[in-house]
PDB file of C-alpha atoms in Angstrom:
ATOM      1  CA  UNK A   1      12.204  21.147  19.537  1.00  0.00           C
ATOM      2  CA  UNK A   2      12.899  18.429  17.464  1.00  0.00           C
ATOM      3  CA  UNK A   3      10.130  19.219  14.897  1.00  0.00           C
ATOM      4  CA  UNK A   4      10.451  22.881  15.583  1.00  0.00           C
ATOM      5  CA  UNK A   5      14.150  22.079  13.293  1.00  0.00           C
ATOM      6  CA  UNK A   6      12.732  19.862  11.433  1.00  0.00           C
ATOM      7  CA  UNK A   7      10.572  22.736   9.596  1.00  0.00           C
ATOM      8  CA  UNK A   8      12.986  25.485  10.097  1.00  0.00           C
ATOM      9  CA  UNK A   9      15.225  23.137   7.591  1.00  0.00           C
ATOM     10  CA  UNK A  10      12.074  23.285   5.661  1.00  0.00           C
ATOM     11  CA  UNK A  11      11.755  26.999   5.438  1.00  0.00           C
ATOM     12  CA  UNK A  12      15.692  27.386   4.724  1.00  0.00           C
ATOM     13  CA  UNK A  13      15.771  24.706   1.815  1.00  0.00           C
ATOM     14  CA  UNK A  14      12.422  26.640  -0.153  1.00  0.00           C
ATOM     15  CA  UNK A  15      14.100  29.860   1.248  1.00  0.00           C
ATOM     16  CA  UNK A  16      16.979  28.438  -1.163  1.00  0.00           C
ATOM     17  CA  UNK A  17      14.850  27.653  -3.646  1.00  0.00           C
ATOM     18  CA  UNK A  18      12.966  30.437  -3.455  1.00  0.00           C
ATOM     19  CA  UNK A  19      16.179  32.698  -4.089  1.00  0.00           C
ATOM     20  CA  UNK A  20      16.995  30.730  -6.900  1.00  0.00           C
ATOM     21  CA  UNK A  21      13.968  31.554  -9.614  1.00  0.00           C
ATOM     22  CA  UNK A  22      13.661  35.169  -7.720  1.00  0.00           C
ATOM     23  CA  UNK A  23      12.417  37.453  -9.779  1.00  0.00           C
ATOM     24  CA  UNK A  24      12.976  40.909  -7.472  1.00  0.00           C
ATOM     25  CA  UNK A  25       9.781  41.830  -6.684  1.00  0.00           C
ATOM     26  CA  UNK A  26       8.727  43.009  -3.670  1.00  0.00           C
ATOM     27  CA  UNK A  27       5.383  43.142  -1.661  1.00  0.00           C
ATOM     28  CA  UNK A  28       4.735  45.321   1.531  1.00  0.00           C
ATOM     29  CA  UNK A  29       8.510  45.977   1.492  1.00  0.00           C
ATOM     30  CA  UNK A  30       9.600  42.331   1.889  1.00  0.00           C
ATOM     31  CA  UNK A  31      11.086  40.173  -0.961  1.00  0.00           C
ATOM     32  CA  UNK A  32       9.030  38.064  -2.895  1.00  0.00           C
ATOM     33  CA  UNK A  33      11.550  35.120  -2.300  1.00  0.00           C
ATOM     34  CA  UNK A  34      10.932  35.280   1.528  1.00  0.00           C
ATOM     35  CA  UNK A  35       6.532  35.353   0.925  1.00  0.00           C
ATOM     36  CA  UNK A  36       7.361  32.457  -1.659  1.00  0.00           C
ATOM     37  CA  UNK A  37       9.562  30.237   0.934  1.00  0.00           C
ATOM     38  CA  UNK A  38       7.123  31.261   4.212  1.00  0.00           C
ATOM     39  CA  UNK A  39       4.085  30.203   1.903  1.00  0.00           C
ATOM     40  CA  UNK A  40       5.452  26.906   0.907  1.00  0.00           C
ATOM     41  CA  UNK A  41       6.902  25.959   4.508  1.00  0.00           C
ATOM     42  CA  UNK A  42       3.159  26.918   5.766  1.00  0.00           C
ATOM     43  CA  UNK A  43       1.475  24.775   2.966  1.00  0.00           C
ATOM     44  CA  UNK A  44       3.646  21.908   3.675  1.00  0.00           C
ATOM     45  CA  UNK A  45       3.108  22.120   7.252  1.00  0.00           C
ATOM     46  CA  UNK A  46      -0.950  22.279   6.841  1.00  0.00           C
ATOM     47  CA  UNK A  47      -0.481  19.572   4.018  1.00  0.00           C
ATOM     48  CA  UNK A  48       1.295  17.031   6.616  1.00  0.00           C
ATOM     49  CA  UNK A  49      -0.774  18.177   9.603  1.00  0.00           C
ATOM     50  CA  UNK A  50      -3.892  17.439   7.481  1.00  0.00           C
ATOM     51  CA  UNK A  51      -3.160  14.783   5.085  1.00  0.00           C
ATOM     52  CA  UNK A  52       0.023  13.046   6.217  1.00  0.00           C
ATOM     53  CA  UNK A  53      -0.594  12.312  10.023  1.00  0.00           C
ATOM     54  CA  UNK A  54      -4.047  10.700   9.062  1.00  0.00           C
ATOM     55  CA  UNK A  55      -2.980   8.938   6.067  1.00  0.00           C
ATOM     56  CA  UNK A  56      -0.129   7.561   8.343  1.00  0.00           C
ATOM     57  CA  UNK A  57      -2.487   6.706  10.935  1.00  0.00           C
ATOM     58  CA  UNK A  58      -4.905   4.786   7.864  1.00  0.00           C
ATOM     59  CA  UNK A  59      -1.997   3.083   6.573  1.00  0.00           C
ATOM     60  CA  UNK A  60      -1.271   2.220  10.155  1.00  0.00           C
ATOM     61  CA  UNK A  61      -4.543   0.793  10.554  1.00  0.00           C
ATOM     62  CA  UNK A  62      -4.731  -0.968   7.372  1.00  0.00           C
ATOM     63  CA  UNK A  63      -1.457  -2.553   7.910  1.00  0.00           C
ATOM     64  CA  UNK A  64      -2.447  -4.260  10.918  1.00  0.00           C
ATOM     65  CA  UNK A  65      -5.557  -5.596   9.442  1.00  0.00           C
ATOM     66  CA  UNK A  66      -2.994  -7.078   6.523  1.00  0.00           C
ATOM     67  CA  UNK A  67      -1.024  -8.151   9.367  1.00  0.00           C
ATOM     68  CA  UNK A  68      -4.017 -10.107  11.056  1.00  0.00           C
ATOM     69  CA  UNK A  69      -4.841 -11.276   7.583  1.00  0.00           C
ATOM     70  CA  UNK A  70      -1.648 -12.854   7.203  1.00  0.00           C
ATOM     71  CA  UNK A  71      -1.870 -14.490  10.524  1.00  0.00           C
ATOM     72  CA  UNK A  72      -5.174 -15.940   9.076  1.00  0.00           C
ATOM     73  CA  UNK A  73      -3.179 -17.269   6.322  1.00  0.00           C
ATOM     74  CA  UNK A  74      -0.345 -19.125   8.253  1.00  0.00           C
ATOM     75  CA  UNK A  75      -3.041 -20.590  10.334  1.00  0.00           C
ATOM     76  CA  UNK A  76      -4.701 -21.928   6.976  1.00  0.00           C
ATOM     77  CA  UNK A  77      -1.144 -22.798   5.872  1.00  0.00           C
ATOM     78  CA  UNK A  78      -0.613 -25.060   9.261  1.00  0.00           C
ATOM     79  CA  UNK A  79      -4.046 -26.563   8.891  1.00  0.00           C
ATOM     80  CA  UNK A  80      -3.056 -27.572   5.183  1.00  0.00           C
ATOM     81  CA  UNK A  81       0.160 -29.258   6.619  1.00  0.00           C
ATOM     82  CA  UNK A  82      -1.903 -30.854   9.185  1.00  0.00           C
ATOM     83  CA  UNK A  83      -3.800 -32.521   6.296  1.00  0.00           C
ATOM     84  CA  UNK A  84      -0.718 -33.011   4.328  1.00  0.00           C
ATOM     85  CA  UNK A  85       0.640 -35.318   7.021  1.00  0.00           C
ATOM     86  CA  UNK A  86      -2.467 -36.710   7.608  1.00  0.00           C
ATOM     87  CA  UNK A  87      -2.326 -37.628   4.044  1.00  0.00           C
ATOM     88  CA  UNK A  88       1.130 -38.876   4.042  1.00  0.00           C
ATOM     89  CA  UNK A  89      -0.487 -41.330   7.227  1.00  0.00           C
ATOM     90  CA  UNK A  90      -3.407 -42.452   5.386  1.00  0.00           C
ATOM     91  CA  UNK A  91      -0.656 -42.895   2.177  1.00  0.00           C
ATOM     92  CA  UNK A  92       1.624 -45.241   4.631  1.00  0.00           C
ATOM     93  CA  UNK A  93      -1.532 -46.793   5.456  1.00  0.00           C
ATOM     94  CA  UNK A  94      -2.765 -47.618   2.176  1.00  0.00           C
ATOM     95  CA  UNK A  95       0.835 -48.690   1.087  1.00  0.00           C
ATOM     96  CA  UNK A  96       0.174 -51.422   4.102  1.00  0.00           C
ATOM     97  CA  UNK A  97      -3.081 -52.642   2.851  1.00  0.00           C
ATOM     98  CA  UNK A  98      -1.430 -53.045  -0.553  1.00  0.00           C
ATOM     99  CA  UNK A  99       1.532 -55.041   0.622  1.00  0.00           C
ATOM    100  CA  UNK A 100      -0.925 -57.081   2.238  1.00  0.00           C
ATOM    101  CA  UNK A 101      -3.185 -57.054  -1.524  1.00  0.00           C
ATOM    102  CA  UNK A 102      -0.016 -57.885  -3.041  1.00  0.00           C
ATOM    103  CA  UNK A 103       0.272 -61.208  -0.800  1.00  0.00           C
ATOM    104  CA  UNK A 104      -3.623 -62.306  -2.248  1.00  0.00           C
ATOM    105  CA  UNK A 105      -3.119 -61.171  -5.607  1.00  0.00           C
ATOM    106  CA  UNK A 106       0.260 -59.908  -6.957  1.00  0.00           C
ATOM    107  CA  UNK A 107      -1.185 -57.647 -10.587  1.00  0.00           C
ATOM    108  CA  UNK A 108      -4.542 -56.600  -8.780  1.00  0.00           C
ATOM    109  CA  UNK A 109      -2.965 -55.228  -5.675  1.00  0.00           C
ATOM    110  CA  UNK A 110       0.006 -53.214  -8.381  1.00  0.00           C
ATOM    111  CA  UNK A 111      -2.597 -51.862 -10.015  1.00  0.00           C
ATOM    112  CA  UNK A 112      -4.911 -50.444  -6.819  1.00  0.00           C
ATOM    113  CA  UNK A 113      -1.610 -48.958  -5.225  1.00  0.00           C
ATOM    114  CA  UNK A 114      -0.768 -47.038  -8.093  1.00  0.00           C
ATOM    115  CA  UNK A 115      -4.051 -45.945  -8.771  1.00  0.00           C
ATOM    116  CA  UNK A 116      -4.687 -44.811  -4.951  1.00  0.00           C
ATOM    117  CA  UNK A 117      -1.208 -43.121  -5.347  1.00  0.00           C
ATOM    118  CA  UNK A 118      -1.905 -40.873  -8.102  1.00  0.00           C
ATOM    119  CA  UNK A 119      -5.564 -40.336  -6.540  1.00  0.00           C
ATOM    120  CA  UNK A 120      -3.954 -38.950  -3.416  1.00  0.00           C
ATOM    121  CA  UNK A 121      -1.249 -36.926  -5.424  1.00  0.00           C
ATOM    122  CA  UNK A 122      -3.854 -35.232  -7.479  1.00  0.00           C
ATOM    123  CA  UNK A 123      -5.921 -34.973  -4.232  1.00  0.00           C
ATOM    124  CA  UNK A 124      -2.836 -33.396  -2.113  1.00  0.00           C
ATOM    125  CA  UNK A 125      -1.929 -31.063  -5.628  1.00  0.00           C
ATOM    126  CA  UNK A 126      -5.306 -29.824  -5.755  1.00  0.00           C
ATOM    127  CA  UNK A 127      -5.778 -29.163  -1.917  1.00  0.00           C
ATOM    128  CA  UNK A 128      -1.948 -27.008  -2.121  1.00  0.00           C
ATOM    129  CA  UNK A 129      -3.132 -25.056  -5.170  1.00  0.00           C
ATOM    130  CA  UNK A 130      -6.570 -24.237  -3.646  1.00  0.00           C
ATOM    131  CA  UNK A 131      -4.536 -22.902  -0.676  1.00  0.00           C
ATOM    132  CA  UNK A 132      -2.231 -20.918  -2.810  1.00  0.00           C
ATOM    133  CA  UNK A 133      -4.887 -19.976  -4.830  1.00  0.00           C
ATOM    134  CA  UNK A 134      -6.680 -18.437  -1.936  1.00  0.00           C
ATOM    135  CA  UNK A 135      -4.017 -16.609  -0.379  1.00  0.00           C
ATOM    136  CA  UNK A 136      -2.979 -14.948  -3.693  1.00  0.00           C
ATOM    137  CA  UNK A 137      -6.645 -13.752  -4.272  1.00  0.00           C
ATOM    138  CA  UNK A 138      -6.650 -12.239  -1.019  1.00  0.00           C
ATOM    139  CA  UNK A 139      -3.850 -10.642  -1.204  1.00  0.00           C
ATOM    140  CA  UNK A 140      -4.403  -9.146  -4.377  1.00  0.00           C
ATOM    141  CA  UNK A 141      -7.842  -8.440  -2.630  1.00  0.00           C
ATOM    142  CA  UNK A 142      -6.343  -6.542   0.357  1.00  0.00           C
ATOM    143  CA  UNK A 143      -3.836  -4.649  -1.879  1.00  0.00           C
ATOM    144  CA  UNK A 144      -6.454  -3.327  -4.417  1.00  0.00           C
ATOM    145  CA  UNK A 145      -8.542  -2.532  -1.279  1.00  0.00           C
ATOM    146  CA  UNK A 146      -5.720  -0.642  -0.165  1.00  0.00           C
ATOM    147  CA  UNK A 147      -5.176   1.352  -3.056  1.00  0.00           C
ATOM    148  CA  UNK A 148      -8.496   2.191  -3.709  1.00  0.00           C
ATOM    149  CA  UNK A 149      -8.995   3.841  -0.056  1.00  0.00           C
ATOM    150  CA  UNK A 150      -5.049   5.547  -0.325  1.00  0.00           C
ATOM    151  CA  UNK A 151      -6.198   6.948  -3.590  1.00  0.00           C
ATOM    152  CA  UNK A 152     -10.087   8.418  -2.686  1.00  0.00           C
ATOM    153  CA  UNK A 153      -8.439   9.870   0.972  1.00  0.00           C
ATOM    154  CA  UNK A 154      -5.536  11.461  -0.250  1.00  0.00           C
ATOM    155  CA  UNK A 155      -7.735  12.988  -3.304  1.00  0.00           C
ATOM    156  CA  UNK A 156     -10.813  13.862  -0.967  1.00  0.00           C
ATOM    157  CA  UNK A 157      -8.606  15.495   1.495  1.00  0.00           C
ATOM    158  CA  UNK A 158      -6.685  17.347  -1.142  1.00  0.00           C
ATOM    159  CA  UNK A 159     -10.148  18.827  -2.171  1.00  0.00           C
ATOM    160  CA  UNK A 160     -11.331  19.769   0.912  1.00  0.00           C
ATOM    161  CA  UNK A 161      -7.798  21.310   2.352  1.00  0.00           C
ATOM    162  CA  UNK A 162      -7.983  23.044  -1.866  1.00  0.00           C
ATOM    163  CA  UNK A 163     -11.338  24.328  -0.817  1.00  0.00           C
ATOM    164  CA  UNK A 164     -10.709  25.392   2.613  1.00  0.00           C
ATOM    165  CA  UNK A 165      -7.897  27.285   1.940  1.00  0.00           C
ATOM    166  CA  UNK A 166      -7.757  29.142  -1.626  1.00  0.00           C
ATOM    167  CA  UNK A 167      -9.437  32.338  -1.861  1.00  0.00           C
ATOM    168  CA  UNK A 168     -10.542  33.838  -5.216  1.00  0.00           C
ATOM    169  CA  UNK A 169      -7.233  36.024  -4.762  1.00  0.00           C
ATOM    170  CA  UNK A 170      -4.796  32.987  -4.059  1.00  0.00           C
ATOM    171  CA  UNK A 171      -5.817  31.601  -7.305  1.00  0.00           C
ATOM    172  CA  UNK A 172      -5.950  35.119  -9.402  1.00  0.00           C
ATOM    173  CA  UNK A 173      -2.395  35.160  -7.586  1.00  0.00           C
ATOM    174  CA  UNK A 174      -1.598  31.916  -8.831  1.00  0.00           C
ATOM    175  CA  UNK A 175      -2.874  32.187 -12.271  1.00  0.00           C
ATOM    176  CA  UNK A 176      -0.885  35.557 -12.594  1.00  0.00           C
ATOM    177  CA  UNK A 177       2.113  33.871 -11.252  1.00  0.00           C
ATOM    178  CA  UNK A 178       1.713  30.904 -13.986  1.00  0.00           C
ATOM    179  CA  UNK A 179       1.121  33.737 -16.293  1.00  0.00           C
ATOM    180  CA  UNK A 180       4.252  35.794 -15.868  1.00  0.00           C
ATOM    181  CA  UNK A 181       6.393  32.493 -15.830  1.00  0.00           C
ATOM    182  CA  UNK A 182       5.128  31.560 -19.093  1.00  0.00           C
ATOM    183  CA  UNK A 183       6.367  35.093 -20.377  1.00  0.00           C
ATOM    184  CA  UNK A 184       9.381  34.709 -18.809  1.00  0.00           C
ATOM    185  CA  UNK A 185       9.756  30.896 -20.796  1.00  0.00           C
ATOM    186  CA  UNK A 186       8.547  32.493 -23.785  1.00  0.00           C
ATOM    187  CA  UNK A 187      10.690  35.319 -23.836  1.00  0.00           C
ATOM    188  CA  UNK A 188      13.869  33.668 -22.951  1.00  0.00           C
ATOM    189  CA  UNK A 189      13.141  31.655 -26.281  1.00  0.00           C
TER     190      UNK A 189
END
């Protein structure tokens, strides 16, 4: 019932519209207005029916393969905090072996802490912007992707609905339609 509304509001709003650029013309008796309104409520109804429900249902789809990607990520995000505090472990554990260097030989053991400081800084900087660097490459991957198969769907299924349904008289009807319209611009000039 619910949807049964849903397009009667449809029909009513391009009945509205429809009564707005009316010319008066009539076929079989009936105003053009009404044919104009009935054949856009139809053609959005086959357009949803046939495009819309499966492109929701792709988008659907794709969005819970994003959504699994993403859970790949935050598991590759833990794992890189795993190594981060392992690190920051095997940091505190060099820091010990150089207090202990220090007690032997005061400038030698300065020297090796700072340079196995900065080693595992640039180590640990490197590892984070890998990580980053991964996840923003396949995200950009997945959204591309994504955009790509929206884009050949919606235009294959516009062909195929375009060639299913237009006769050779919907588009002479169409063409005279564009025709007259054109007059009418020209003429109110």
């Amino acid at each position: 019932m619910k949807n049964f509304f849903g397009w009667g509001l449809v029909f009513v709003c391009a009945l509205i519209f429809a009564i707005l650029v009316d010319t008066g013309g009539k076929h079989i008796g009936v105003p053009d207005y009404f044919w104009l309104s009935l054949n856009l409520t139809l053609f959005l109804f086959v357009l949803n029916r046939f495009v819309g429900q499966p492109m929701a249902s792709f988008l659907n789809a794709r969005r819970e393969g994003i959504v699994e990607d993403l859970q790949k990520a935050r598991q590759q995000l833990e794992e890189a905090d795993r190594l981060q505090a392992e690190v920051t472990k095997r940091l505190a554990d060099v820091e010990e072996e150089i207090a202990q260097l220090k007690d032997r030989a005061k400038a030698d053991g300065e020297a090796e802490a700072a340079s196995i400081s900065e080693q595992t800084r640039n180590e640990e900087e490197r590892f984070l912007r890998r990580v980053d660097d991964e996840i923003t490459r396949r995200e950009a991957q997945t959204r591309t992707q994504l955009a790509q198969d929206t884009a050949d769907l919606t235009a294959q299924l516009a062909r195929d609905l375009l060639d299913r349904e237009m006769t050779d008289e919907d588009r002479r009807r169409a063409f005279e339609r564009s025709l007259d319209a054109m007059r009418d611009l020209k003429g109110g000039e």
